[in-house]
């Protein structure tokens, strides 16, 4: 029960951002549809082998997490004193202090990410990841930034279920339907609003047309 419930809400929020990004970037959506046709040719995703054969889909999901995360902050209570360096000054945060980590600070920083406010899944393809190894930009490939479900012992209980659901659902939907914004001028006419997680508000109306 809890495992399934924990994989439903998370999936819904992640998928809402993924569909918004794909609808707002038709060239990306077309490239994804081509990969799905090449690998699946109309079939459903039913095996781990199929999941691992869809690098562009995984890059689309990963880039959606980077650009439009389901949560922009994470709270931690320090177990021991921590020195924090900011602009050549050191600040001491005492054990027991509750701090919030800005999860967008690095993924949206031009110092680490080229064109950080654009949806570019190519940045998470194998060649791009290899190219930034050994540079400051490789920080965006750290496992802590990998998805929207957390890390370590407090990772979302339904994370693995949710990730499989996302791949299976996106594969089926994008193979069958072309998703477009009902009104293209709505592309940036929304703001992130906190519900259970972050959601675009107002969420743009979309149209689904059978994919040719």
Coordinates of N, CA and C in Angstrom, one line a residue:
X1 N 0.8 -1.2 0.0 CA 0.0 0.0 0.0 C 0.8 1.3 0.0
X2 N 1.7 1.5 1.0 CA 2.5 2.7 1.1 C 3.4 2.8 -0.1
X3 N 4.0 1.7 -0.6 CA 4.9 1.7 -1.7 C 4.2 2.2 -2.9
X4 N 3.0 1.7 -3.2 CA 2.2 2.2 -4.4 C 1.8 3.6 -4.3
X5 N 1.3 4.0 -3.1 CA 0.9 5.4 -2.9 C 2.1 6.4 -3.1
X6 N 3.2 6.0 -2.6 CA 4.4 6.8 -2.7 C 4.9 7.0 -4.1
X7 N 4.5 6.1 -4.9 CA 4.9 6.1 -6.3 C 3.9 6.7 -7.2
X8 N 2.7 7.2 -6.7 CA 1.7 7.8 -7.5 C 1.8 9.3 -7.6
X9 N 1.8 9.9 -6.4 CA 1.8 11.4 -6.4 C 3.1 11.9 -7.0
X10 N 4.2 11.2 -6.7 CA 5.5 11.6 -7.3 C 5.5 11.5 -8.8
X11 N 4.9 10.4 -9.3 CA 4.9 10.2 -10.7 C 4.0 11.3 -11.4
X12 N 2.9 11.6 -10.8 CA 2.0 12.6 -11.4 C 2.7 14.0 -11.5
X13 N 3.4 14.4 -10.5 CA 4.1 15.7 -10.6 C 5.2 15.7 -11.6
X14 N 6.0 14.6 -11.6 CA 7.1 14.5 -12.5 C 6.6 14.5 -14.0
X15 N 5.6 13.7 -14.2 CA 5.0 13.6 -15.5 C 4.4 15.0 -16.0
X16 N 3.8 15.7 -15.1 CA 3.2 17.0 -15.5 C 4.3 17.9 -16.0
X17 N 5.5 17.9 -15.4 CA 6.6 18.8 -15.8 C 7.1 18.2 -17.2
X18 N 7.3 16.9 -17.3 CA 7.8 16.3 -18.5 C 6.9 16.7 -19.7
X19 N 5.6 16.5 -19.5 CA 4.7 16.8 -20.6 C 4.7 18.3 -21.0
X20 N 4.9 19.2 -20.0 CA 4.9 20.6 -20.3 C 6.2 20.9 -21.0
X21 N 7.3 20.3 -20.6 CA 8.6 20.6 -21.3 C 8.6 20.0 -22.8
X22 N 8.0 18.8 -23.0 CA 7.9 18.3 -24.3 C 7.0 19.0 -25.2
X23 N 5.8 19.5 -24.6 CA 4.9 20.2 -25.4 C 5.5 21.6 -25.8
X24 N 6.3 22.1 -24.9 CA 6.9 23.5 -25.2 C 8.1 23.4 -26.1
X25 N 8.6 22.2 -26.4 CA 9.8 22.0 -27.2 C 9.5 20.9 -28.2
X26 N 8.8 21.2 -29.3 CA 8.4 20.2 -30.2 C 9.5 19.5 -30.9
X27 N 10.7 20.1 -31.1 CA 11.8 19.5 -31.8 C 12.3 18.4 -30.9
X28 N 12.4 18.6 -29.6 CA 12.8 17.6 -28.6 C 11.8 16.4 -28.7
X29 N 10.5 16.7 -28.7 CA 9.5 15.7 -28.7 C 9.6 14.8 -29.9
X30 N 9.9 15.4 -31.1 CA 10.0 14.7 -32.3 C 11.2 13.8 -32.3
X31 N 12.3 14.3 -31.7 CA 13.5 13.4 -31.6 C 13.2 12.2 -30.7
X32 N 12.5 12.5 -29.6 CA 12.1 11.4 -28.7 C 11.2 10.4 -29.4
X33 N 10.3 10.9 -30.1 CA 9.4 10.0 -30.9 C 10.1 9.1 -31.8
X34 N 11.2 9.6 -32.5 CA 12.0 8.8 -33.4 C 12.8 7.7 -32.6
X35 N 13.3 8.1 -31.4 CA 14.0 7.0 -30.7 C 13.0 5.9 -30.3
X36 N 11.8 6.3 -29.8 CA 10.9 5.3 -29.4 C 10.4 4.4 -30.5
X37 N 10.3 5.0 -31.7 CA 9.9 4.2 -32.9 C 11.0 3.2 -33.3
X38 N 12.3 3.7 -33.2 CA 13.4 2.9 -33.6 C 13.6 1.7 -32.6
X39 N 13.4 2.0 -31.3 CA 13.7 0.9 -30.3 C 12.5 0.0 -30.1
X40 N 11.3 0.6 -30.0 CA 10.1 -0.1 -29.6 C 9.2 -0.5 -30.7
X41 N 9.2 0.4 -31.7 CA 8.3 0.2 -32.9 C 6.9 -0.1 -32.5
X42 N 6.3 0.7 -31.6 CA 4.9 0.5 -31.2 C 4.7 -0.3 -30.0
X43 N 5.7 -1.0 -29.5 CA 5.5 -2.0 -28.4 C 5.5 -1.2 -27.1
X44 N 5.0 -1.8 -26.1 CA 5.1 -1.3 -24.7 C 6.4 -1.6 -24.1
X45 N 6.9 -0.9 -23.1 CA 8.1 -1.2 -22.4 C 7.7 -2.2 -21.3
X46 N 8.3 -3.4 -21.4 CA 7.9 -4.4 -20.4 C 9.2 -5.1 -19.8
X47 N 10.4 -4.7 -20.3 CA 11.6 -5.3 -19.7 C 12.6 -4.2 -19.4
X48 N 13.6 -4.6 -18.5 CA 14.6 -3.7 -18.1 C 15.5 -3.4 -19.3
X49 N 15.7 -4.4 -20.2 CA 16.5 -4.2 -21.4 C 15.9 -3.1 -22.2
X50 N 14.6 -3.1 -22.4 CA 14.0 -2.0 -23.2 C 14.2 -0.6 -22.5
X51 N 14.1 -0.6 -21.2 CA 14.3 0.7 -20.4 C 15.7 1.2 -20.6
X52 N 16.7 0.3 -20.7 CA 18.1 0.7 -20.8 C 18.4 1.0 -22.2
X53 N 17.5 0.8 -23.2 CA 17.8 1.1 -24.6 C 17.2 2.4 -25.0
X54 N 16.8 3.3 -24.1 CA 16.1 4.5 -24.4 C 16.9 5.7 -23.7
X55 N 18.1 5.9 -24.2 CA 18.9 7.0 -23.6 C 18.3 8.4 -23.7
X56 N 17.7 8.7 -24.9 CA 17.2 10.0 -25.1 C 16.0 10.3 -24.2
X57 N 15.1 9.2 -24.0 CA 14.0 9.4 -23.1 C 14.5 9.7 -21.7
X58 N 15.5 8.9 -21.2 CA 16.1 9.1 -19.9 C 16.7 10.5 -19.8
X59 N 17.3 11.0 -20.9 CA 17.9 12.4 -20.9 C 16.7 13.4 -20.8
X60 N 15.6 13.2 -21.5 CA 14.5 14.1 -21.4 C 13.9 14.2 -20.0
X61 N 13.8 13.0 -19.3 CA 13.4 13.0 -17.9 C 14.4 13.7 -17.0
X62 N 15.6 13.4 -17.2 CA 16.7 14.0 -16.3 C 16.7 15.5 -16.5
X63 N 16.6 16.0 -17.8 CA 16.7 17.4 -18.0 C 15.4 18.1 -17.5
X64 N 14.3 17.4 -17.5 CA 13.1 18.0 -16.9 C 13.3 18.1 -15.4
X65 N 13.9 17.2 -14.7 CA 14.2 17.3 -13.3 C 15.1 18.5 -13.0
X66 N 16.1 18.7 -13.9 CA 17.0 19.8 -13.7 C 16.4 21.2 -13.9
X67 N 15.6 21.3 -14.9 CA 15.0 22.6 -15.3 C 13.8 22.9 -14.4
X68 N 12.9 21.9 -14.2 CA 11.6 22.1 -13.5 C 11.5 21.0 -12.5
X69 N 12.2 21.1 -11.4 CA 12.2 20.1 -10.3 C 10.8 20.1 -9.6
X70 N 10.5 19.0 -9.1 CA 9.2 18.9 -8.3 C 9.4 19.5 -6.9
X71 N 10.6 19.8 -6.5 CA 10.8 20.5 -5.2 C 12.1 21.3 -5.4
X72 N 12.1 22.6 -4.9 CA 13.2 23.5 -5.1 C 14.1 23.5 -3.8
X73 N 13.7 22.9 -2.7 CA 14.5 23.0 -1.5 C 14.4 21.7 -0.7
X74 N 15.4 21.4 0.1 CA 15.5 20.3 0.9 C 16.0 20.7 2.3
X75 N 15.3 20.3 3.3 CA 15.6 20.7 4.7 C 16.4 19.6 5.4
X76 N 17.4 20.0 6.2 CA 18.3 19.1 6.9 C 18.5 19.7 8.3
X77 N 18.6 18.8 9.3 CA 19.0 19.2 10.6 C 20.5 18.7 10.8
X78 N 21.4 19.7 11.1 CA 22.8 19.3 11.2 C 23.1 18.5 12.4
X79 N 23.8 17.4 12.2 CA 24.2 16.5 13.3 C 25.5 17.0 14.0
X80 N 26.2 17.8 13.3 CA 27.5 18.4 13.9 C 27.7 19.8 13.3
X81 N 28.5 20.6 14.0 CA 28.8 21.9 13.5 C 29.4 21.9 12.0
X82 N 29.0 22.9 11.3 CA 29.4 22.9 9.9 C 29.9 24.3 9.5
X83 N 31.0 24.4 8.9 CA 31.5 25.7 8.4 C 31.1 25.9 7.0
X84 N 30.5 27.0 6.6 CA 30.0 27.3 5.3 C 30.7 28.5 4.8
X85 N 31.4 28.3 3.6 CA 32.1 29.4 3.0 C 31.3 30.1 2.0
X86 N 31.1 31.4 2.1 CA 30.3 32.2 1.1 C 31.1 33.5 0.9
X87 N 31.4 33.8 -0.4 CA 32.1 35.0 -0.7 C 33.3 35.3 0.2
X88 N 34.2 34.3 0.3 CA 35.4 34.5 1.1 C 35.2 34.7 2.6
X89 N 34.0 34.4 3.1 CA 33.7 34.5 4.5 C 33.2 33.1 5.0
X90 N 33.5 32.8 6.2 CA 33.1 31.5 6.8 C 32.1 31.7 7.8
X91 N 31.0 31.0 7.7 CA 29.9 31.0 8.7 C 29.8 29.7 9.4
X92 N 29.7 29.7 10.7 CA 29.6 28.5 11.5 C 28.1 28.2 11.8
X93 N 27.6 27.1 11.3 CA 26.2 26.6 11.6 C 26.4 25.5 12.7
X94 N 25.7 25.8 13.8 CA 25.8 24.9 14.9 C 25.0 23.6 14.7
X95 N 25.5 22.5 15.4 CA 24.7 21.3 15.4 C 23.3 21.5 15.9
X96 N 22.4 20.9 15.3 CA 21.0 21.1 15.7 C 20.3 22.1 14.9
X97 N 21.0 22.9 14.1 CA 20.4 24.0 13.3 C 19.7 23.3 12.1
X98 N 18.6 23.8 11.8 CA 17.8 23.3 10.6 C 18.1 24.2 9.4
X99 N 18.7 23.7 8.3 CA 19.0 24.4 7.2 C 18.2 24.0 6.0
X100 N 18.1 24.9 5.0 CA 17.4 24.5 3.7 C 18.4 24.6 2.6
X101 N 18.5 23.6 1.8 CA 19.3 23.6 0.6 C 18.6 24.0 -0.6
X102 N 19.1 25.0 -1.4 CA 18.4 25.4 -2.6 C 18.8 24.4 -3.7
X103 N 17.9 23.6 -4.2 CA 18.2 22.6 -5.1 C 18.4 23.1 -6.6
X104 N 18.0 24.4 -6.8 CA 18.1 24.9 -8.1 C 19.4 25.8 -8.3
X105 N 20.1 26.1 -7.2 CA 21.2 27.0 -7.2 C 22.3 26.6 -8.2
X106 N 22.7 25.3 -8.2 CA 23.7 24.8 -9.1 C 23.1 24.4 -10.5
X107 N 22.0 23.7 -10.6 CA 21.5 23.3 -11.9 C 21.1 24.5 -12.8
X108 N 20.8 25.7 -12.1 CA 20.5 26.8 -12.9 C 21.6 27.9 -13.0
X109 N 22.8 27.5 -12.6 CA 23.9 28.4 -12.6 C 24.7 28.4 -13.9
X110 N 24.8 29.5 -14.6 CA 25.6 29.5 -15.8 C 27.0 29.1 -15.7
X111 N 27.5 29.2 -14.4 CA 28.9 28.8 -14.2 C 29.1 27.3 -14.4
X112 N 28.0 26.5 -14.2 CA 28.1 25.1 -14.4 C 27.3 24.5 -15.6
X113 N 26.3 25.3 -16.0 CA 25.3 24.8 -17.0 C 25.2 25.8 -18.1
X114 N 25.5 25.3 -19.3 CA 25.3 26.2 -20.5 C 23.8 26.4 -20.8
X115 N 23.4 27.6 -21.0 CA 22.0 27.9 -21.3 C 21.1 27.2 -20.3
X116 N 21.2 27.5 -19.0 CA 20.6 26.8 -17.9 C 19.0 26.9 -17.9
X117 N 18.4 27.9 -18.5 CA 17.0 28.0 -18.5 C 16.4 27.5 -19.8
X118 N 17.1 26.7 -20.6 CA 16.6 26.1 -21.8 C 16.5 24.6 -21.5
X119 N 15.5 24.0 -22.2 CA 15.3 22.5 -22.0 C 16.1 21.8 -23.1
X120 N 17.2 21.3 -22.7 CA 18.2 20.7 -23.7 C 18.6 19.3 -23.2
X121 N 17.8 18.2 -23.5 CA 18.1 16.9 -23.0 C 19.5 16.4 -23.5
X122 N 20.0 16.9 -24.6 CA 21.3 16.5 -25.1 C 22.4 16.6 -24.1
X123 N 22.2 17.5 -23.1 CA 23.3 17.7 -22.1 C 23.4 16.5 -21.2
X124 N 22.5 15.6 -21.2 CA 22.5 14.4 -20.4 C 22.7 13.1 -21.2
X125 N 23.1 13.3 -22.5 CA 23.5 12.1 -23.3 C 25.0 11.7 -22.9
X126 N 25.3 10.5 -23.2 CA 26.6 9.9 -22.8 C 27.8 10.8 -23.2
X127 N 27.9 11.3 -24.4 CA 29.0 12.0 -24.9 C 29.2 13.3 -24.1
X128 N 28.0 14.0 -23.8 CA 28.1 15.3 -23.1 C 28.5 15.1 -21.7
X129 N 28.1 14.0 -21.0 CA 28.5 13.7 -19.7 C 30.0 13.4 -19.6
X130 N 30.5 12.6 -20.6 CA 31.9 12.3 -20.7 C 32.7 13.6 -20.9
X131 N 32.2 14.5 -21.7 CA 33.0 15.7 -22.1 C 33.2 16.6 -20.9
X132 N 32.3 16.6 -19.9 CA 32.4 17.5 -18.8 C 33.1 16.9 -17.6
X133 N 33.5 15.6 -17.7 CA 34.2 15.0 -16.6 C 35.5 15.8 -16.3
X134 N 35.9 16.0 -15.1 CA 37.1 16.7 -14.7 C 36.9 18.2 -14.8
X135 N 35.7 18.7 -15.1 CA 35.5 20.1 -15.1 C 34.5 20.5 -14.0
X136 N 34.4 21.7 -13.6 CA 33.4 22.1 -12.6 C 32.0 21.7 -12.9
X137 N 31.7 21.6 -14.2 CA 30.3 21.3 -14.7 C 29.9 19.9 -14.4
X138 N 30.8 19.0 -14.1 CA 30.5 17.6 -13.8 C 29.6 17.5 -12.5
X139 N 29.5 18.6 -11.8 CA 28.8 18.5 -10.5 C 27.3 18.2 -10.8
X140 N 26.8 18.6 -12.0 CA 25.4 18.4 -12.2 C 25.1 16.9 -12.5
X141 N 26.1 16.1 -12.6 CA 26.0 14.6 -12.8 C 26.1 13.9 -11.5
X142 N 26.2 14.6 -10.4 CA 26.3 14.0 -9.1 C 25.0 13.2 -8.8
X143 N 25.1 12.0 -8.2 CA 23.9 11.3 -7.9 C 22.8 12.1 -7.1
X144 N 23.2 13.0 -6.3 CA 22.2 13.8 -5.6 C 21.3 14.6 -6.5
X145 N 21.8 14.9 -7.7 CA 21.0 15.7 -8.6 C 20.2 14.8 -9.6
X146 N 20.4 13.5 -9.5 CA 19.9 12.6 -10.5 C 18.4 12.6 -10.8
X147 N 17.6 12.6 -9.8 CA 16.2 12.6 -10.0 C 15.5 13.4 -8.8
X148 N 14.2 13.4 -8.9 CA 13.4 14.2 -7.9 C 13.0 13.4 -6.7
X149 N 13.6 12.2 -6.5 CA 13.1 11.4 -5.4 C 14.0 11.3 -4.2
X150 N 15.0 12.1 -4.1 CA 15.9 12.1 -3.0 C 17.0 11.1 -3.0
X151 N 17.7 11.0 -1.9 CA 18.9 10.1 -1.9 C 19.1 9.5 -0.5
X152 N 19.7 8.4 -0.4 CA 20.0 7.8 0.9 C 18.8 7.2 1.6
X153 N 18.9 7.1 2.9 CA 17.9 6.4 3.7 C 16.6 7.1 3.7
X154 N 16.5 8.4 3.3 CA 15.2 9.1 3.3 C 14.7 9.2 1.8
X155 N 15.3 8.5 0.9 CA 14.8 8.5 -0.5 C 13.3 8.1 -0.5
X156 N 12.6 8.7 -1.4 CA 11.2 8.4 -1.6 C 10.9 6.9 -1.6
X157 N 10.0 6.4 -0.8 CA 9.7 5.0 -0.7 C 9.3 4.4 -2.1
X158 N 8.6 5.1 -2.9 CA 8.1 4.6 -4.2 C 9.0 5.0 -5.4
X159 N 10.2 5.4 -5.1 CA 11.1 5.9 -6.2 C 11.2 5.0 -7.4
X160 N 11.6 3.7 -7.1 CA 11.8 2.8 -8.2 C 10.5 2.5 -8.9
X161 N 9.4 2.4 -8.2 CA 8.1 2.2 -8.9 C 7.8 3.4 -9.8
X162 N 8.0 4.6 -9.2 CA 7.7 5.8 -9.9 C 8.5 5.9 -11.2
X163 N 9.8 5.6 -11.1 CA 10.7 5.8 -12.3 C 10.3 4.8 -13.4
X164 N 9.9 3.6 -13.0 CA 9.5 2.7 -14.0 C 8.2 3.1 -14.7
X165 N 7.3 3.6 -13.8 CA 6.0 4.2 -14.3 C 6.2 5.3 -15.3
X166 N 7.1 6.2 -15.0 CA 7.4 7.3 -15.9 C 7.9 6.9 -17.2
X167 N 8.8 6.0 -17.3 CA 9.4 5.5 -18.5 C 8.3 4.7 -19.3
X168 N 7.5 3.9 -18.7 CA 6.5 3.1 -19.4 C 5.4 4.0 -19.9
X169 N 4.9 5.0 -19.1 CA 3.9 5.8 -19.5 C 4.3 6.8 -20.6
X170 N 5.5 7.4 -20.4 CA 6.0 8.3 -21.4 C 6.2 7.6 -22.8
X171 N 6.7 6.4 -22.7 CA 7.0 5.7 -24.0 C 5.7 5.4 -24.7
X172 N 4.6 5.0 -24.0 CA 3.4 4.7 -24.6 C 2.7 5.9 -25.2
X173 N 2.7 7.0 -24.4 CA 2.0 8.2 -24.7 C 2.6 8.9 -25.9
X174 N 4.0 9.0 -25.9 CA 4.6 9.7 -27.0 C 4.7 8.9 -28.3
X175 N 4.6 7.6 -28.2 CA 4.5 6.8 -29.4 C 3.1 7.0 -30.1
X176 N 2.1 7.2 -29.3 CA 0.7 7.3 -29.8 C 0.2 8.7 -30.1
X177 N 0.7 9.7 -29.3 CA 0.2 11.0 -29.4 C 1.3 12.1 -29.5
X178 N 0.9 13.1 -30.3 CA 1.8 14.3 -30.3 C 1.1 15.3 -29.3
X179 N 1.9 15.8 -28.4 CA 1.4 16.7 -27.4 C 1.8 18.1 -27.7
X180 N 0.8 19.0 -27.8 CA 1.1 20.4 -28.1 C 0.4 21.3 -27.1
X181 N 0.9 22.5 -27.0 CA 0.2 23.5 -26.2 C -1.0 24.0 -27.0
X182 N -2.2 24.0 -26.3 CA -3.4 24.5 -27.0 C -3.2 26.0 -27.5
X183 N -2.5 26.7 -26.7 CA -2.2 28.1 -27.0 C -0.7 28.3 -26.8
X184 N 0.1 28.3 -27.9 CA 1.5 28.4 -27.8 C 2.0 29.6 -27.0
X185 N 1.2 30.7 -26.9 CA 1.6 31.8 -26.1 C 1.6 31.5 -24.6
X186 N 1.1 30.4 -24.3 CA 1.1 30.0 -22.8 C 2.4 29.3 -22.4
X187 N 3.3 29.2 -23.4 CA 4.6 28.5 -23.1 C 5.2 29.0 -21.8
X188 N 5.3 30.3 -21.6 CA 6.0 30.8 -20.4 C 5.0 31.5 -19.5
X189 N 3.7 31.3 -19.7 CA 2.7 32.1 -18.9 C 2.2 31.3 -17.7
X190 N 3.2 30.9 -16.9 CA 2.9 30.2 -15.7 C 4.0 30.4 -14.6
X191 N 3.7 30.1 -13.4 CA 4.7 30.2 -12.4 C 4.7 28.9 -11.6
X192 N 5.9 28.5 -11.0 CA 5.8 27.3 -10.1 C 5.1 27.6 -8.8
X193 N 4.2 26.8 -8.5 CA 3.4 27.0 -7.2 C 3.4 25.7 -6.4
X194 N 3.6 25.9 -5.1 CA 3.7 24.8 -4.2 C 2.4 24.2 -3.8
X195 N 2.2 22.9 -4.2 CA 1.1 22.1 -3.7 C 1.7 21.0 -2.8
X196 N 1.4 19.8 -3.0 CA 2.2 18.7 -2.4 C 3.7 18.9 -2.8
X197 N 3.9 19.1 -4.1 CA 5.2 19.4 -4.7 C 4.9 20.6 -5.6
X198 N 5.9 21.0 -6.4 CA 5.8 22.2 -7.3 C 5.0 21.8 -8.5
X199 N 4.2 22.7 -9.0 CA 3.4 22.5 -10.2 C 3.3 23.8 -10.9
X200 N 3.2 23.7 -12.2 CA 3.0 25.0 -13.0 C 1.6 25.5 -12.8
X201 N 1.5 26.8 -12.6 CA 0.2 27.4 -12.3 C 0.1 28.7 -13.0
X202 N -0.9 28.9 -13.9 CA -1.9 27.9 -14.3 C -1.3 26.9 -15.2
X203 N -1.6 25.6 -15.1 CA -1.1 24.6 -15.9 C -1.7 24.7 -17.3
X204 N -0.8 24.9 -18.4 CA -1.4 25.2 -19.7 C -2.3 24.1 -20.3
X205 N -3.3 24.5 -21.0 CA -4.1 23.5 -21.7 C -3.3 22.9 -22.8
X206 N -3.5 21.6 -23.1 CA -2.7 20.9 -24.1 C -3.7 20.2 -25.0
X207 N -3.2 19.9 -26.2 CA -3.9 19.1 -27.2 C -3.1 17.8 -27.5
X208 N -3.9 16.8 -27.7 CA -3.3 15.5 -28.1 C -3.8 15.1 -29.5
X209 N -2.9 14.9 -30.4 CA -3.3 14.4 -31.8 C -2.6 13.1 -32.1
X210 N -3.3 12.2 -32.7 CA -2.6 10.9 -33.0 C -1.4 11.1 -33.8
X211 N -0.3 10.5 -33.4 CA 1.0 10.7 -34.0 C 1.0 10.0 -35.4
X212 N 1.4 10.7 -36.4 CA 1.5 10.1 -37.8 C 2.7 9.2 -38.0

